[in-house]
Amino acid sequence: MGTENMQPSRVLIDRHRIASRVRELGGEIISDVREQRRSHEGDADGPSVVLVPILTGSIVFVSDLIREMPLMLRVGVVAVSSYPGATMESKGAKIRSDLPPDLAGKHVLVVDDILDTGRTLALVKRLIAEQQPASLRVCVLLRKLTARREEELVPDYVGFDIPDEFVVGYGLDYDGHYRNLPDIVALTEASASRA
Ligand code: IMP
Ligand code: MG
C-alpha cells in the first residue's frame, strides 16, 4: 500500500462516544479492583494499584481513564516502539525504556491504545510477569478484528472492537502525526487530485 498520500478521512468513533466508554471502563476497573482487594486476606486495603501505560499511543486514553478511577493508584510508564517511520505494518515490538520497578505484589493494569498483532502487549506482559505482581490485567481502548493477531492475548478490558483499518487520533499516530485529533479517524489514501 502506498503511504505518501494517507490522510485521516472518516470519523470511526467520535469524542463523545469515546468519553462515555472511557467512563464505563473506569467504573468496571475500579469495581474489579475493589473486589480483588476484598478477597485479599489479612489486608483491608489489599495490594496497591499500578497502571502501566505503553508510550506513546496510550497517553490520551490513560490521562482520561485515570480521571475516571477515583482510587489510590500509581502510574509507571513503559516505552515500546512497534511502527518505526511511515509504515502501517507491525515490525515487532521493542522495549525502549526500563520497566517500572517494584511491581511485585501489586495489582498491575497495562494500558495500551490498540491491540493489533498482539506482539506489543504480549512482550510487556511477559516482562512484567517476571516481577510477580499480585495480578496482571490488560486494558486496550481498541481491539482490531484482524487475522494478523499472532499472540494469544485476551485483554481484560476493551473499549471498542474496530474493523481491520488503520486509525489515528486520540493518541494514535501515523508516522508520529495526528495524535492530537480528538476523534478516532480512519486513515485512507487521498485521491490524486487532492494530493
Ligand atoms: P501490535 O504489537 O501489532 O499489537 O501493535 C500494537 C501497537 O501498534 C499499538 O500500541 C499502536 O501503537 C500500533 N498500532 C496498531 N494498529 C494501529 C493503528 O491502526 N493506528 C495507529 N497505531 C497502530
Ligand atoms: Mg503504541
Coordinates of C-alpha atoms and ligand atoms in Angstrom, one line a residue:
M1 CA 0.0 0.0 0.0
G2 CA 1.3 3.5 -0.8
T3 CA 2.0 5.5 2.3
E4 CA 2.7 9.0 1.0
N5 CA -0.9 10.2 0.4
M6 CA -2.5 8.8 3.5
Q7 CA -4.8 11.2 5.4
P8 CA -7.4 11.0 8.1
S9 CA -10.8 10.9 6.3
R10 CA -13.7 9.3 8.2
V11 CA -14.6 9.5 11.8
L12 CA -15.0 6.0 13.2
I13 CA -15.6 6.8 16.9
D14 CA -16.3 10.4 17.9
R15 CA -15.1 12.1 21.1
H16 CA -18.5 11.8 22.8
R17 CA -18.6 8.0 22.4
I18 CA -15.0 7.7 23.5
A19 CA -15.7 9.8 26.6
S20 CA -18.7 7.7 27.7
R21 CA -17.0 4.4 27.1
V22 CA -13.9 5.6 29.0
R23 CA -16.2 6.5 31.9
E24 CA -17.7 3.0 31.8
L25 CA -14.3 1.3 31.6
G26 CA -13.1 3.3 34.6
G27 CA -16.2 2.2 36.6
E28 CA -15.6 -1.5 35.6
I29 CA -12.0 -1.4 36.5
I30 CA -12.5 0.2 39.9
S31 CA -15.2 -2.2 40.9
D32 CA -13.0 -5.2 39.9
V33 CA -10.1 -3.7 41.9
R34 CA -12.3 -3.3 45.0
E35 CA -13.4 -6.9 44.5
Q36 CA -9.8 -8.1 44.2
R37 CA -8.9 -6.2 47.4
R38 CA -11.8 -7.6 49.3
S39 CA -10.7 -11.1 48.5
H40 CA -7.1 -10.4 49.6
E41 CA -6.8 -11.9 53.1
G42 CA -5.4 -10.0 56.1
D43 CA -5.0 -6.7 54.4
A44 CA -8.0 -4.4 54.4
D45 CA -6.8 -2.2 51.6
G46 CA -5.1 -5.1 49.6
P47 CA -2.2 -4.6 47.3
S48 CA -1.8 -1.2 45.7
V49 CA -2.7 -0.5 42.1
V50 CA -0.2 0.5 39.4
L51 CA -1.2 1.5 35.9
V52 CA 1.4 0.8 33.2
P53 CA 0.6 2.9 30.1
I54 CA 2.5 2.0 27.0
L55 CA 4.0 5.1 25.4
T56 CA 3.3 6.9 23.3
G57 CA 0.0 5.8 21.9
S58 CA -1.8 5.5 25.2
I59 CA -1.1 9.0 26.6
V60 CA -4.5 10.5 25.8
F61 CA -6.5 7.4 26.7
V62 CA -4.7 6.9 30.1
S63 CA -5.0 10.5 31.0
D64 CA -8.8 10.4 30.6
L65 CA -9.0 6.9 32.1
I66 CA -7.2 7.7 35.4
R67 CA -9.6 10.6 36.0
E68 CA -12.5 8.1 35.8
M69 CA -10.8 6.0 38.5
P70 CA -11.2 7.7 41.9
L71 CA -8.9 5.5 44.0
M72 CA -5.3 5.5 45.2
L73 CA -3.1 4.4 42.3
R74 CA 0.3 5.0 40.8
V75 CA 1.3 5.3 37.2
G76 CA 4.6 3.9 35.7
V77 CA 5.1 4.2 32.0
V78 CA 7.0 2.0 29.6
A79 CA 8.0 3.0 26.1
V80 CA 7.6 0.5 23.3
S81 CA 8.0 1.1 19.6
S82 CA 6.4 -1.1 17.0
Y83 CA 5.9 1.1 13.9
P84 CA 9.2 2.8 13.1
G85 CA 8.6 5.6 10.5
A86 CA 5.8 5.9 8.0
T87 CA 4.5 2.4 8.0
M88 CA 1.3 0.7 8.9
E89 CA 2.8 -2.8 9.3
S90 CA 3.9 -4.1 12.7
K91 CA 7.6 -4.9 12.6
G92 CA 7.6 -6.4 16.0
A93 CA 7.8 -4.7 19.4
K94 CA 10.9 -3.3 21.1
I95 CA 11.1 -2.0 24.6
R96 CA 12.7 1.5 24.6
S97 CA 12.8 2.2 28.4
D98 CA 13.1 0.5 31.7
L99 CA 10.0 -1.1 33.1
P100 CA 8.6 0.4 36.2
P101 CA 10.4 -1.3 39.1
D102 CA 8.7 -2.7 42.2
L103 CA 5.7 -4.3 40.6
A104 CA 6.0 -7.3 42.8
G105 CA 2.8 -7.9 44.8
K106 CA 0.9 -5.0 43.1
H107 CA -2.3 -5.1 41.1
V108 CA -0.9 -4.1 37.7
L109 CA -3.0 -2.9 34.8
V110 CA -1.2 -2.4 31.5
V111 CA -2.9 0.2 29.3
D112 CA -2.5 0.5 25.5
D113 CA -4.2 2.3 22.7
I114 CA -4.8 -0.6 20.4
L115 CA -4.4 -4.4 20.1
D116 CA -3.3 -5.4 16.6
T117 CA -0.9 -8.3 16.2
G118 CA -0.6 -8.6 20.0
R119 CA 3.2 -8.5 20.0
T120 CA 3.5 -5.3 22.0
L121 CA 1.2 -6.4 24.8
A122 CA 2.5 -10.0 24.9
L123 CA 6.0 -8.6 25.3
V124 CA 5.1 -6.2 28.0
K125 CA 3.0 -8.8 29.9
R126 CA 5.8 -11.3 29.7
L127 CA 8.3 -8.9 31.2
I128 CA 6.0 -7.6 33.9
A129 CA 5.0 -11.2 34.9
E130 CA 8.7 -11.8 35.8
Q131 CA 8.3 -9.3 38.6
Q132 CA 5.5 -11.4 40.1
P133 CA 2.7 -8.9 40.6
A134 CA -0.4 -9.8 42.7
S135 CA -2.5 -9.5 39.5
L136 CA -1.7 -8.6 35.9
R137 CA -4.5 -7.3 33.7
V138 CA -4.6 -5.5 30.3
C139 CA -6.9 -2.7 29.1
V140 CA -7.0 -1.5 25.5
L141 CA -9.1 1.2 24.1
L142 CA -9.3 -0.5 20.7
R143 CA -9.2 -4.1 19.5
K144 CA -8.7 -4.6 15.8
L145 CA -10.6 -7.5 14.4
T146 CA -7.7 -8.8 12.3
A147 CA -6.4 -12.1 11.1
R148 CA -2.9 -10.8 11.8
R149 CA -3.2 -11.5 15.5
E150 CA -0.1 -13.6 16.3
E151 CA -0.2 -13.7 20.1
E152 CA -2.8 -15.4 22.1
L153 CA -3.8 -12.3 24.0
V154 CA -7.2 -11.7 25.5
P155 CA -7.5 -8.2 27.1
D156 CA -9.4 -7.9 30.3
Y157 CA -11.0 -4.6 29.2
V158 CA -11.7 -3.4 25.7
G159 CA -13.1 0.0 24.8
F160 CA -14.2 -0.8 21.2
D161 CA -13.8 -3.5 18.7
I162 CA -13.0 -2.0 15.3
P163 CA -12.6 -3.3 11.8
D164 CA -9.1 -4.0 10.3
E165 CA -8.4 -0.4 9.3
F166 CA -5.6 1.9 10.2
V167 CA -6.8 4.6 12.6
V168 CA -5.3 7.7 14.1
G169 CA -6.3 10.3 16.7
Y170 CA -6.9 10.2 20.5
G171 CA -3.2 9.3 20.9
L172 CA -2.8 7.0 17.9
D173 CA -0.4 8.2 15.2
Y174 CA 0.7 7.7 11.7
D175 CA 4.5 8.5 11.4
G176 CA 4.2 10.4 14.7
H177 CA 1.3 12.6 13.5
Y178 CA -2.4 13.0 14.3
R179 CA -2.2 12.0 18.0
N180 CA -3.9 15.3 18.8
L181 CA -7.1 14.6 16.9
P182 CA -9.9 14.4 19.4
D183 CA -11.8 11.6 17.5
I184 CA -10.7 8.2 16.2
V185 CA -10.4 8.6 12.5
A186 CA -9.7 6.0 9.7
L187 CA -6.7 6.8 7.5
T188 CA -7.2 6.4 3.8
E189 CA -5.4 7.2 0.6
A190 CA -6.1 10.7 -0.6
S191 CA -7.2 10.8 -4.3
A192 CA -4.5 12.0 -6.6
S193 CA -6.4 15.2 -7.5
R194 CA -6.4 16.3 -3.8
A195 CA -2.8 15.3 -3.0
Ligands
IMP1 P1 0.7 -4.9 17.9 O1 2.0 -5.0 18.6 O2 0.8 -5.3 16.5 O3 -0.5 -5.4 18.7 O4 0.5 -3.3 17.8 C1 0.2 -2.5 18.8 C2 0.8 -1.2 18.6 O5 0.8 -0.8 17.2 C3 -0.1 -0.2 19.2 O6 0.4 0.2 20.5 C4 0.0 1.0 18.3 O7 1.0 1.9 18.7 C5 0.3 0.5 17.0 N1 -0.9 0.3 16.1 C6 -1.5 -0.8 15.7 N2 -2.6 -0.5 14.9 C7 -2.6 0.8 14.7 C8 -3.4 1.7 14.0 O8 -4.4 1.4 13.4 N3 -3.1 3.0 14.1 C9 -2.1 3.5 14.9 N4 -1.2 2.7 15.6 C10 -1.5 1.4 15.5
MG2 MG 1.8 2.2 20.6

